[in-house]
PDB file of C-alpha atoms in Angstrom:
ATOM      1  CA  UNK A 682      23.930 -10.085-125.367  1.00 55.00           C
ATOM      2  CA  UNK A 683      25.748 -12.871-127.027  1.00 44.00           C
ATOM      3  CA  UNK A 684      28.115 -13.316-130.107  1.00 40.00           C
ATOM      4  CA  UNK A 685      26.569 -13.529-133.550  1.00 37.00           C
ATOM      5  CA  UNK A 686      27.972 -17.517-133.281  1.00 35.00           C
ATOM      6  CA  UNK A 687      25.932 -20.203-131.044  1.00 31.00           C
ATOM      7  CA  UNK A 688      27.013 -23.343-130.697  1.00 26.00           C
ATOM      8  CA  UNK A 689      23.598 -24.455-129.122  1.00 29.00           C
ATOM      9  CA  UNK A 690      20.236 -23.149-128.524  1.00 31.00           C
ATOM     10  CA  UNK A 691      21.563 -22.498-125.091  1.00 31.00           C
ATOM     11  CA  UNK A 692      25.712 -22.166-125.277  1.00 33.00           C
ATOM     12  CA  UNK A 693      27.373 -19.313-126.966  1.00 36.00           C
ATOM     13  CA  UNK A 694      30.931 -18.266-127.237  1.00 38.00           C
ATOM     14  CA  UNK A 695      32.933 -16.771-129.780  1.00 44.00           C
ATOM     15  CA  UNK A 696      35.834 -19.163-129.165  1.00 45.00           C
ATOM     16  CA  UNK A 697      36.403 -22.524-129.908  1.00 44.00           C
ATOM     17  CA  UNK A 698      35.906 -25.261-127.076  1.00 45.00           C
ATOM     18  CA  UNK A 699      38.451 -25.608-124.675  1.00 45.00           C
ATOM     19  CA  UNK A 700      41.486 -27.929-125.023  1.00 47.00           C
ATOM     20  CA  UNK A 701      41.156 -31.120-122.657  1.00 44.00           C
ATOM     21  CA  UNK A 702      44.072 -29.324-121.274  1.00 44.00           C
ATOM     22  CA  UNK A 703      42.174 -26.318-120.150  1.00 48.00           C
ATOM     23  CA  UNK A 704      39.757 -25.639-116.897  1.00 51.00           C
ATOM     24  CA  UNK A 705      38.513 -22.303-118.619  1.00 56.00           C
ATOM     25  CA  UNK A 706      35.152 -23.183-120.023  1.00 57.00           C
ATOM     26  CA  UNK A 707      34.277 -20.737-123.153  1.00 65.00           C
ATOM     27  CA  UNK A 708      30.844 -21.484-123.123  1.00 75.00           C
ATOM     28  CA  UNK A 709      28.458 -21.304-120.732  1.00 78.00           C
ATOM     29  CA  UNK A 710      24.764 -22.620-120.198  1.00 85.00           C
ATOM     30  CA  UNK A 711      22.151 -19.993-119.978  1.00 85.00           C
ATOM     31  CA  UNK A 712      18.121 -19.070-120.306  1.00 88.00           C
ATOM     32  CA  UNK A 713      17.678 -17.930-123.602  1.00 90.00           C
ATOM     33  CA  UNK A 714      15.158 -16.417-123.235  1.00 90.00           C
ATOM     34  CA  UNK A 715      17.409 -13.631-121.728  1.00 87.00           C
ATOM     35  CA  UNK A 716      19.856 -13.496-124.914  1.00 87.00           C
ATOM     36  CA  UNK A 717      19.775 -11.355-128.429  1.00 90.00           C
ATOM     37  CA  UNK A 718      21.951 -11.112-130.581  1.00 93.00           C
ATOM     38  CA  UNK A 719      25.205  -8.871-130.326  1.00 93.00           C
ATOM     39  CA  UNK A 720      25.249  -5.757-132.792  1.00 95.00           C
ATOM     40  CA  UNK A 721      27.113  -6.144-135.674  1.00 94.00           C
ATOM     41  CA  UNK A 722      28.533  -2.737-135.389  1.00 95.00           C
ATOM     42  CA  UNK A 723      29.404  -3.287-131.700  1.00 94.00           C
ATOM     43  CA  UNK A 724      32.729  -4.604-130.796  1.00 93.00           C
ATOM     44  CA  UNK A 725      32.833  -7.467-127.984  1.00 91.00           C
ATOM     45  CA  UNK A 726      33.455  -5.026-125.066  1.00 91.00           C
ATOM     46  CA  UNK A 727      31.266  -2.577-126.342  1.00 93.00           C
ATOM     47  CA  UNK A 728      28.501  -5.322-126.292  1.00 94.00           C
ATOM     48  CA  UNK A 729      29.568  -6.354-122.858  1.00 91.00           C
ATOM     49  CA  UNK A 730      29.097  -2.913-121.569  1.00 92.00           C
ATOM     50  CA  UNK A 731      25.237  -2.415-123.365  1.00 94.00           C
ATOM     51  CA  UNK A 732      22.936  -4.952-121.513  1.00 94.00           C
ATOM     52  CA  UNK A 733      22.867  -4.053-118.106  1.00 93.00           C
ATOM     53  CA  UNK A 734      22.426   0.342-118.521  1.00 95.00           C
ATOM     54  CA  UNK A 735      19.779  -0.561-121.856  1.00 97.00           C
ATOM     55  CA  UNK A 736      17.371  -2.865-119.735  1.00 97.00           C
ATOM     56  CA  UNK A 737      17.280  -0.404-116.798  1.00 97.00           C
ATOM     57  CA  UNK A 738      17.234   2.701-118.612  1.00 98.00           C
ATOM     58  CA  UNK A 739      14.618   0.662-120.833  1.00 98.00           C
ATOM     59  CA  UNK A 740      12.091  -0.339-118.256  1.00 97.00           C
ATOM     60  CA  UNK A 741      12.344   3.166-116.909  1.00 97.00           C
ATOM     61  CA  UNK A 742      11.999   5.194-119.820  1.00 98.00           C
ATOM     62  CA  UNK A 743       9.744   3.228-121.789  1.00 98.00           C
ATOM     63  CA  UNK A 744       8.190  -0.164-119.797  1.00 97.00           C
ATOM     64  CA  UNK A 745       7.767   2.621-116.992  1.00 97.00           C
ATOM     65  CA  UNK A 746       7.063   6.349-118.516  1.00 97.00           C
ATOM     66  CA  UNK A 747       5.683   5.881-121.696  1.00 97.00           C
ATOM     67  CA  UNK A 748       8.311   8.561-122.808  1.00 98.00           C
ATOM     68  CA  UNK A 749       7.039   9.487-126.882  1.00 97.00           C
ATOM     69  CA  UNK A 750       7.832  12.028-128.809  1.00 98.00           C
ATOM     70  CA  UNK A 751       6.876  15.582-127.661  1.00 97.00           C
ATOM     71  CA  UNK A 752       8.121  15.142-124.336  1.00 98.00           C
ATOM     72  CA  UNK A 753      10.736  16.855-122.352  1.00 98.00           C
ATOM     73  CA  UNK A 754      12.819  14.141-120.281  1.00 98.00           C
ATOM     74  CA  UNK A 755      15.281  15.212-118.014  1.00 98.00           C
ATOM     75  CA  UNK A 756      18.065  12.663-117.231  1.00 98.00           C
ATOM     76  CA  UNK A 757      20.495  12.756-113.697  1.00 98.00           C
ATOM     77  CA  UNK A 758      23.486  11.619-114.720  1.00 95.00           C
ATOM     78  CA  UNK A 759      23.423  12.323-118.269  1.00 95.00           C
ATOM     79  CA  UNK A 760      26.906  10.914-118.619  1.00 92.00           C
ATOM     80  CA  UNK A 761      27.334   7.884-116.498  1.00 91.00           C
ATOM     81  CA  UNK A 762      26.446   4.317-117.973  1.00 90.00           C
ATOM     82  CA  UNK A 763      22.610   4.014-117.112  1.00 94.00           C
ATOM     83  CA  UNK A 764      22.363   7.855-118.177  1.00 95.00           C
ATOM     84  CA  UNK A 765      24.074   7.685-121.332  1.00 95.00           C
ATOM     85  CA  UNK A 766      22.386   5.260-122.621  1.00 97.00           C
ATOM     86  CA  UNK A 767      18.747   6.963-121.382  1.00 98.00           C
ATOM     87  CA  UNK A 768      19.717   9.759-122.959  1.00 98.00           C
ATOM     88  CA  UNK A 769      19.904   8.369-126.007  1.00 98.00           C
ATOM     89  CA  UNK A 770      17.147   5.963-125.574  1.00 98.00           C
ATOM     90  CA  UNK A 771      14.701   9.054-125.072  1.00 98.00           C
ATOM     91  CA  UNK A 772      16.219  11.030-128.317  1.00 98.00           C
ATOM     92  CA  UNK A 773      15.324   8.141-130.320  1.00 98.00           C
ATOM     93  CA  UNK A 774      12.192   8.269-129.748  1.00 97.00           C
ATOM     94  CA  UNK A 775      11.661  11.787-130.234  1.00 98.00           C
ATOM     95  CA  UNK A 776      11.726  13.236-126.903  1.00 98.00           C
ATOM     96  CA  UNK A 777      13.633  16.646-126.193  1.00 98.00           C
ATOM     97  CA  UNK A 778      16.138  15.600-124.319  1.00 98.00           C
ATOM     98  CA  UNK A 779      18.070  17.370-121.344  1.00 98.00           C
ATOM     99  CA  UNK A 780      20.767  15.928-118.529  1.00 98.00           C
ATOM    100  CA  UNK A 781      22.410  17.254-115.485  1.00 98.00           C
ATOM    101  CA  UNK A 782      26.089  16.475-115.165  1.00 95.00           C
ATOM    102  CA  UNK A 783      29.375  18.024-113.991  1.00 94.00           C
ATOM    103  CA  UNK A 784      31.006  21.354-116.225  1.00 95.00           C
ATOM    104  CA  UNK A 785      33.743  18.901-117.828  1.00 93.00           C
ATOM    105  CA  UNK A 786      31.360  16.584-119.165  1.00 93.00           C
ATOM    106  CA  UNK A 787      28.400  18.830-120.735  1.00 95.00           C
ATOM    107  CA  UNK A 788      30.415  18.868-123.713  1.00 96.00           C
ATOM    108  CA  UNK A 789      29.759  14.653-123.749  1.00 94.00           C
ATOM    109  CA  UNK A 790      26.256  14.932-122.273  1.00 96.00           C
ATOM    110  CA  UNK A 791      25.761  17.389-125.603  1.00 97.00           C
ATOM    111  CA  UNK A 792      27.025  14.907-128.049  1.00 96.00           C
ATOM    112  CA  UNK A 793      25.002  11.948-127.100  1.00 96.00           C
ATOM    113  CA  UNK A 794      22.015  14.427-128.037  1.00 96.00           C
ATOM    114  CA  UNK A 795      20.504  15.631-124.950  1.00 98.00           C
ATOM    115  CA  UNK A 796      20.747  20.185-123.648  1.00 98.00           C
ATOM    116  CA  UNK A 797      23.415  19.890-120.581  1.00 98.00           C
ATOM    117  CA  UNK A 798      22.872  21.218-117.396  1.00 98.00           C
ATOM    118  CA  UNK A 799      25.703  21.860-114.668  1.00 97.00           C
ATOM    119  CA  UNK A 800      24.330  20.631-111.809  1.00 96.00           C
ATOM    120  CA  UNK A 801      27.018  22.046-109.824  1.00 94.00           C
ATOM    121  CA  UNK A 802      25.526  25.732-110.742  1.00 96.00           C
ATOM    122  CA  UNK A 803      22.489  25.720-111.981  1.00 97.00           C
ATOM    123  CA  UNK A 804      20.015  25.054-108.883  1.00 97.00           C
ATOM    124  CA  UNK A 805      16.865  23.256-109.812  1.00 97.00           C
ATOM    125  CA  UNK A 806      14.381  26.178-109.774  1.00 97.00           C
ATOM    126  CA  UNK A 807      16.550  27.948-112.547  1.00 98.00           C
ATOM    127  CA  UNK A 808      16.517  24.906-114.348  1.00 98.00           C
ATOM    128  CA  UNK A 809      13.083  24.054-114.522  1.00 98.00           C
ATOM    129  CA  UNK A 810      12.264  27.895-115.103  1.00 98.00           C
ATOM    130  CA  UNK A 811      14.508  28.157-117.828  1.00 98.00           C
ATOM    131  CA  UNK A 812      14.067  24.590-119.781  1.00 98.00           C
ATOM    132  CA  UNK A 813      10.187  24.059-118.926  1.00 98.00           C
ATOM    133  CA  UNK A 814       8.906  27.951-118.174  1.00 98.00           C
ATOM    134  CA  UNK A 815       8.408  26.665-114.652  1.00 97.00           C
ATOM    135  CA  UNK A 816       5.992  23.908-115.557  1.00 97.00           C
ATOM    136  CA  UNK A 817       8.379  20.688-114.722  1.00 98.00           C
ATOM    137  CA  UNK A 818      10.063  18.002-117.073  1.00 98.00           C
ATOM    138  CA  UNK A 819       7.254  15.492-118.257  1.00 98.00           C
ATOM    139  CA  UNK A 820       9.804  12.409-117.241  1.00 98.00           C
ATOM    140  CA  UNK A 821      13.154  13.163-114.816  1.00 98.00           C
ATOM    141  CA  UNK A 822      15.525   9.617-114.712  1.00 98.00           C
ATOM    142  CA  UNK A 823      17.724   9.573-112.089  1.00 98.00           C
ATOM    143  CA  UNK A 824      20.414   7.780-112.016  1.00 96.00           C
ATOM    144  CA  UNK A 825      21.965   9.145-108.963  1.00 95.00           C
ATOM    145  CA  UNK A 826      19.846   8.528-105.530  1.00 95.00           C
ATOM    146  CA  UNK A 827      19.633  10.293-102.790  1.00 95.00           C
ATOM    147  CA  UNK A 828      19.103  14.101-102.732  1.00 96.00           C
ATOM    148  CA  UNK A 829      19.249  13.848-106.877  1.00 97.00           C
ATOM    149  CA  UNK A 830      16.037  11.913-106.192  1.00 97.00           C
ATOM    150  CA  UNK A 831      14.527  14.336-104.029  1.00 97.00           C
ATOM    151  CA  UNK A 832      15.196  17.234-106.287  1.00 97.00           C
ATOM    152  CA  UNK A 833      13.522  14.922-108.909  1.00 98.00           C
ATOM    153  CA  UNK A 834      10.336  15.299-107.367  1.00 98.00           C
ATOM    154  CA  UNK A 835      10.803  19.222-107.589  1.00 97.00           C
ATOM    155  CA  UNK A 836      11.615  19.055-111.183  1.00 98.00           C
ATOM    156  CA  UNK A 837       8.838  17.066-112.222  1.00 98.00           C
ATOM    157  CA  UNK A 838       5.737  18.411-114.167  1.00 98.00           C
ATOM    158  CA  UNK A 839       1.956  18.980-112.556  1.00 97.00           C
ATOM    159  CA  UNK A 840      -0.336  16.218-112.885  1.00 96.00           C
ATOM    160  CA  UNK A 841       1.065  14.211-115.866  1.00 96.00           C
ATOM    161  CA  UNK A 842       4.871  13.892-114.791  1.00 98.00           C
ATOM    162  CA  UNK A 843       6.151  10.749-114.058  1.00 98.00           C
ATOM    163  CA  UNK A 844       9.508  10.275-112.121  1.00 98.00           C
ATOM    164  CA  UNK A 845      11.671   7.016-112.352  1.00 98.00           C
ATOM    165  CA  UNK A 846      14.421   5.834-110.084  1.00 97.00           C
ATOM    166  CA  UNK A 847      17.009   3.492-110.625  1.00 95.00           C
ATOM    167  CA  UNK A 848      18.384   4.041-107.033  1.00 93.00           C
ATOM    168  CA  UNK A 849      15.375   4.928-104.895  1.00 92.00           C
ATOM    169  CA  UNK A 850      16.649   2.842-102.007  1.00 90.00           C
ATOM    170  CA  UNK A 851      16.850   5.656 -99.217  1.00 90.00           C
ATOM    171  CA  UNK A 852      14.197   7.531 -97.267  1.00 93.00           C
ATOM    172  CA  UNK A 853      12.531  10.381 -98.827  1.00 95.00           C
ATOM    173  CA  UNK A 854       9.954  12.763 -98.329  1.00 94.00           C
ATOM    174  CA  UNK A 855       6.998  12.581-100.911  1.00 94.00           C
ATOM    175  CA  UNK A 856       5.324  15.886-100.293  1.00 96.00           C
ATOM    176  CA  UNK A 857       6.968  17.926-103.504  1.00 95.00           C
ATOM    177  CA  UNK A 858       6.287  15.040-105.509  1.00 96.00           C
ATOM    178  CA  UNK A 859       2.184  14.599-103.814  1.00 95.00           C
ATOM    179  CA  UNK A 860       1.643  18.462-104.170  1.00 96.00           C
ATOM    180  CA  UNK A 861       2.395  18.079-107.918  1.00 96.00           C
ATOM    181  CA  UNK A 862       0.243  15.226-108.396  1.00 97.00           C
ATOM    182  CA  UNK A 863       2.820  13.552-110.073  1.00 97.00           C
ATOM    183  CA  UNK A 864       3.697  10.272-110.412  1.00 97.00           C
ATOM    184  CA  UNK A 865       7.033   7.822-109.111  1.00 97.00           C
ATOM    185  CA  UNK A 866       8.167   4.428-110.275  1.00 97.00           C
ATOM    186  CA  UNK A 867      11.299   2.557-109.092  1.00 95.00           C
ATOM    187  CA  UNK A 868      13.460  -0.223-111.246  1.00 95.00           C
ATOM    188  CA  UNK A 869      14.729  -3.632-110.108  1.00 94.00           C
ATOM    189  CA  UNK A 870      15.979  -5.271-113.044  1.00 93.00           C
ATOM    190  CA  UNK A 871      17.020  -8.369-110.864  1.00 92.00           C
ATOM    191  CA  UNK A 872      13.320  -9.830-110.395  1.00 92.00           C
ATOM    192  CA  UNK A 873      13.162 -11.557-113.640  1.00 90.00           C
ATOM    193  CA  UNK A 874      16.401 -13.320-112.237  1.00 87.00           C
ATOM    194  CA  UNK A 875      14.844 -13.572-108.810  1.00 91.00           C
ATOM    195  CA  UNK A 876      11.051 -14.658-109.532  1.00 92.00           C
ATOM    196  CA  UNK A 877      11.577 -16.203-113.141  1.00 89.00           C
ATOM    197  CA  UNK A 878       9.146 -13.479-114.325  1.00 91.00           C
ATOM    198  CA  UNK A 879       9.587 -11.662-117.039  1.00 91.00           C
ATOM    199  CA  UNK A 880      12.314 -12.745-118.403  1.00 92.00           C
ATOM    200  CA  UNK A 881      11.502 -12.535-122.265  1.00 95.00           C
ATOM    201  CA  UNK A 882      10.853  -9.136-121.761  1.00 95.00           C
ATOM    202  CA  UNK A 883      14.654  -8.760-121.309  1.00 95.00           C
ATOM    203  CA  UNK A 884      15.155 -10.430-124.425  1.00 94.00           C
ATOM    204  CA  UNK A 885      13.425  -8.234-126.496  1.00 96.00           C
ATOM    205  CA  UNK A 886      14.514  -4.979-124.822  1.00 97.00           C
ATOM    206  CA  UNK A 887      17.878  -6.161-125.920  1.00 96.00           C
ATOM    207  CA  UNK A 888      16.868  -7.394-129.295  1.00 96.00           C
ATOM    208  CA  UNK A 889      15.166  -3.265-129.634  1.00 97.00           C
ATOM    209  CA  UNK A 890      18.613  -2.174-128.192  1.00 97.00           C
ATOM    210  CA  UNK A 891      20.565  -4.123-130.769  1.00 96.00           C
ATOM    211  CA  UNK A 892      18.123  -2.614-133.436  1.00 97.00           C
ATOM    212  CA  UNK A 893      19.148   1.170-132.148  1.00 97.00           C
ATOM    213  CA  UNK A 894      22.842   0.422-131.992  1.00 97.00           C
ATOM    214  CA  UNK A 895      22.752  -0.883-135.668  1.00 96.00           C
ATOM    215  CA  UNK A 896      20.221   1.995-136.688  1.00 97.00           C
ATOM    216  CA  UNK A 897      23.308   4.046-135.465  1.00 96.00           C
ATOM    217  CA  UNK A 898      21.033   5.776-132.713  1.00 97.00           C
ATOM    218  CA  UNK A 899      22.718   4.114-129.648  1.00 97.00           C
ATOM    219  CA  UNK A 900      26.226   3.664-128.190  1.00 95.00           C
ATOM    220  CA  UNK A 901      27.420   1.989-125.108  1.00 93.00           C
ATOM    221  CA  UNK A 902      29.864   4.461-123.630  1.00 90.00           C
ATOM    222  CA  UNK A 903      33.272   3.056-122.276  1.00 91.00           C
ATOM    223  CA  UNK A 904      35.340   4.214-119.899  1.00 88.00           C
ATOM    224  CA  UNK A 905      39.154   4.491-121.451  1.00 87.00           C
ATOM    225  CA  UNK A 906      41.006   2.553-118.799  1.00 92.00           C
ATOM    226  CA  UNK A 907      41.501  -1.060-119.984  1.00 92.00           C
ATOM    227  CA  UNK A 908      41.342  -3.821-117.350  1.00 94.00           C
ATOM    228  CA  UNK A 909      42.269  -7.331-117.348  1.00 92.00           C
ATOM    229  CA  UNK A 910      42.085  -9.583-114.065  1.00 91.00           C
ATOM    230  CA  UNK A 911      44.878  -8.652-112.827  1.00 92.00           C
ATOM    231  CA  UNK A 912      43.905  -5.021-112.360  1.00 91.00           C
ATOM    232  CA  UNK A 913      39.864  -5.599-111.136  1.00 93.00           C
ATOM    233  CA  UNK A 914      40.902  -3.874-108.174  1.00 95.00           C
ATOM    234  CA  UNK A 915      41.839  -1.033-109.764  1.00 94.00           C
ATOM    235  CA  UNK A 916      38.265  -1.102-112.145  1.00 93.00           C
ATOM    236  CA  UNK A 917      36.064  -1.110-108.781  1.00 93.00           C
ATOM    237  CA  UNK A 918      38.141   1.562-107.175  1.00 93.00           C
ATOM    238  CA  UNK A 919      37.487   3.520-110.385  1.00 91.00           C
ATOM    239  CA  UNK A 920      33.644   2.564-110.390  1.00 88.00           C
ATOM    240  CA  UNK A 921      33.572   3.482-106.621  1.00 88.00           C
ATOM    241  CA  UNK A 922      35.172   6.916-106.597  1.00 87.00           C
ATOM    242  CA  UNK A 923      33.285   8.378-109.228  1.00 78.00           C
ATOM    243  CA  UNK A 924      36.284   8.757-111.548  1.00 80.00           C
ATOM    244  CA  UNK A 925      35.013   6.497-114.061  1.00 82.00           C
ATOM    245  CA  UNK A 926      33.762   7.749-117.684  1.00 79.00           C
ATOM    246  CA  UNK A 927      31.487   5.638-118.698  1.00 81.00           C
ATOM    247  CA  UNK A 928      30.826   1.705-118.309  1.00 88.00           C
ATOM    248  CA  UNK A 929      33.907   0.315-116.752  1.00 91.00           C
ATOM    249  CA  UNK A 930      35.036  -2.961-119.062  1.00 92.00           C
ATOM    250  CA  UNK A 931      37.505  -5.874-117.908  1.00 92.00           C
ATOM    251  CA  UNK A 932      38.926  -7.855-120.080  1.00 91.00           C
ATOM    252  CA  UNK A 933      39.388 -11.654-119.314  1.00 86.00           C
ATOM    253  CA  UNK A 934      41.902 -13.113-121.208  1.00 77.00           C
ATOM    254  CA  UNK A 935      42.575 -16.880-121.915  1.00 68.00           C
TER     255      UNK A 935
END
């Protein structure tokens, strides 16, 4: 997203132009057909944080899905930065909402509108049985990979459930999801970079987003910790271990 000031059809910044005396360029040169307009109710970091988690939660949940009202979507990794912002994605457009996360932050996964489930006790059967009377979610998102993926396919519904992946990149057996007759898509939301395709489709997912953060119905969620560039270290070892609540942010100061 970019600052509600342009400069150009193609530059934006929200500073002035550098000083002859200065290497640090404050605008840059980009395809604008990729750009929309920041929220006005976002701050700068909070706008820095949205773009990435809304376009792949986006072309999962809705490019993807279909999810509508009616529905019951379960997210994996309810309170990370993809699944945050999927969970809300999905409760504004009506679905019933539900996301597996750790005991400390169901309390979060509750507030951004979705039923918590600790994944670290509940086992996927219960879950299912007790959210869906046994019948599967209609959409599962995971955010997670790996065996999160695999128990995806066991939480999905018969026939007309659709699971999406933004980290389907291992091996996998297929069999739960092929005896449910369900369905699987995986997200790469580098190939508009990569192929030049698509790419005003990323525009207007962001231009919907900025709608949704302004309508008050989505929030970018940041982790605490503030970083500059002194401490990027520090911000991947936070992304990297886990630790991280939210979007990690670092600031780059002139």
């Amino acid at each position: 997203m970019t600052s509600r000031r342009s400069f150009s059809g193609s530059t934006t910044s929200d500073r002035p132009p550098p000083s002859a005396a200065s290497a640090r360029p404050w605008s840059t040169a980009v395809d604008a057909r990729l750009l929309a307009r920041k929220p006005a109710t976002l701050s700068m970091r909070e706008a820095a944080a949205l773009p990435l988690a809304v376009i792949t939660a986006w072309e999962g949940l809705v490019d993807r899905a279909g999810v509508r009202a009616g529905q019951k979507v379960l997210v994996h990794g309810g309170a990370g930065g993809v699944g945050s912002v999927a969970v809300q994605i999905a409760a504004a457009r009506g679905a019933e909402v539900f996301a597996t996360a750790s005991a400390a932050r169901t309390p979060l996964v509750r507030r951004l509108g979705a039923v918590p489930i600790d994944y670290t006790s509940v086992p996927v059967e219960r879950y299912v049985a007790e959210h869906t009377g046994g019948a599967g979610f209609d959409i599962v998102f995971d955010t997670v990979g790996g065996p999160v993926l695999d128990a995806s396919f066991e939480a999905v519904r018969t026939y007309t459930g659709h699971v999406v992946s933004a980290l389907g990149w291992g091996t996998h057996a297929l069999a739960p999801l092929s005896f449910r007759a369900a369905t699987y898509s995986g997200i790469f939301t580098l190939l508009p970079m990569l192929t030049g395709r698509g790419r005003e489709h990323h525009g207007e997912i962001l231009r919907e987003a900025a709608a949704l953060v302004d309508e008050g119905k989505l929030r970018p969620l940041l982790d605490g910790t503030r970083y500059t560039l002194a401490d990027v270290a520090d911000a991947h070892r936070s992304v990297e271990s886990g630790t991280a609540d939210g979007k990690v942010v670092v600031d780059v100061e002139p």
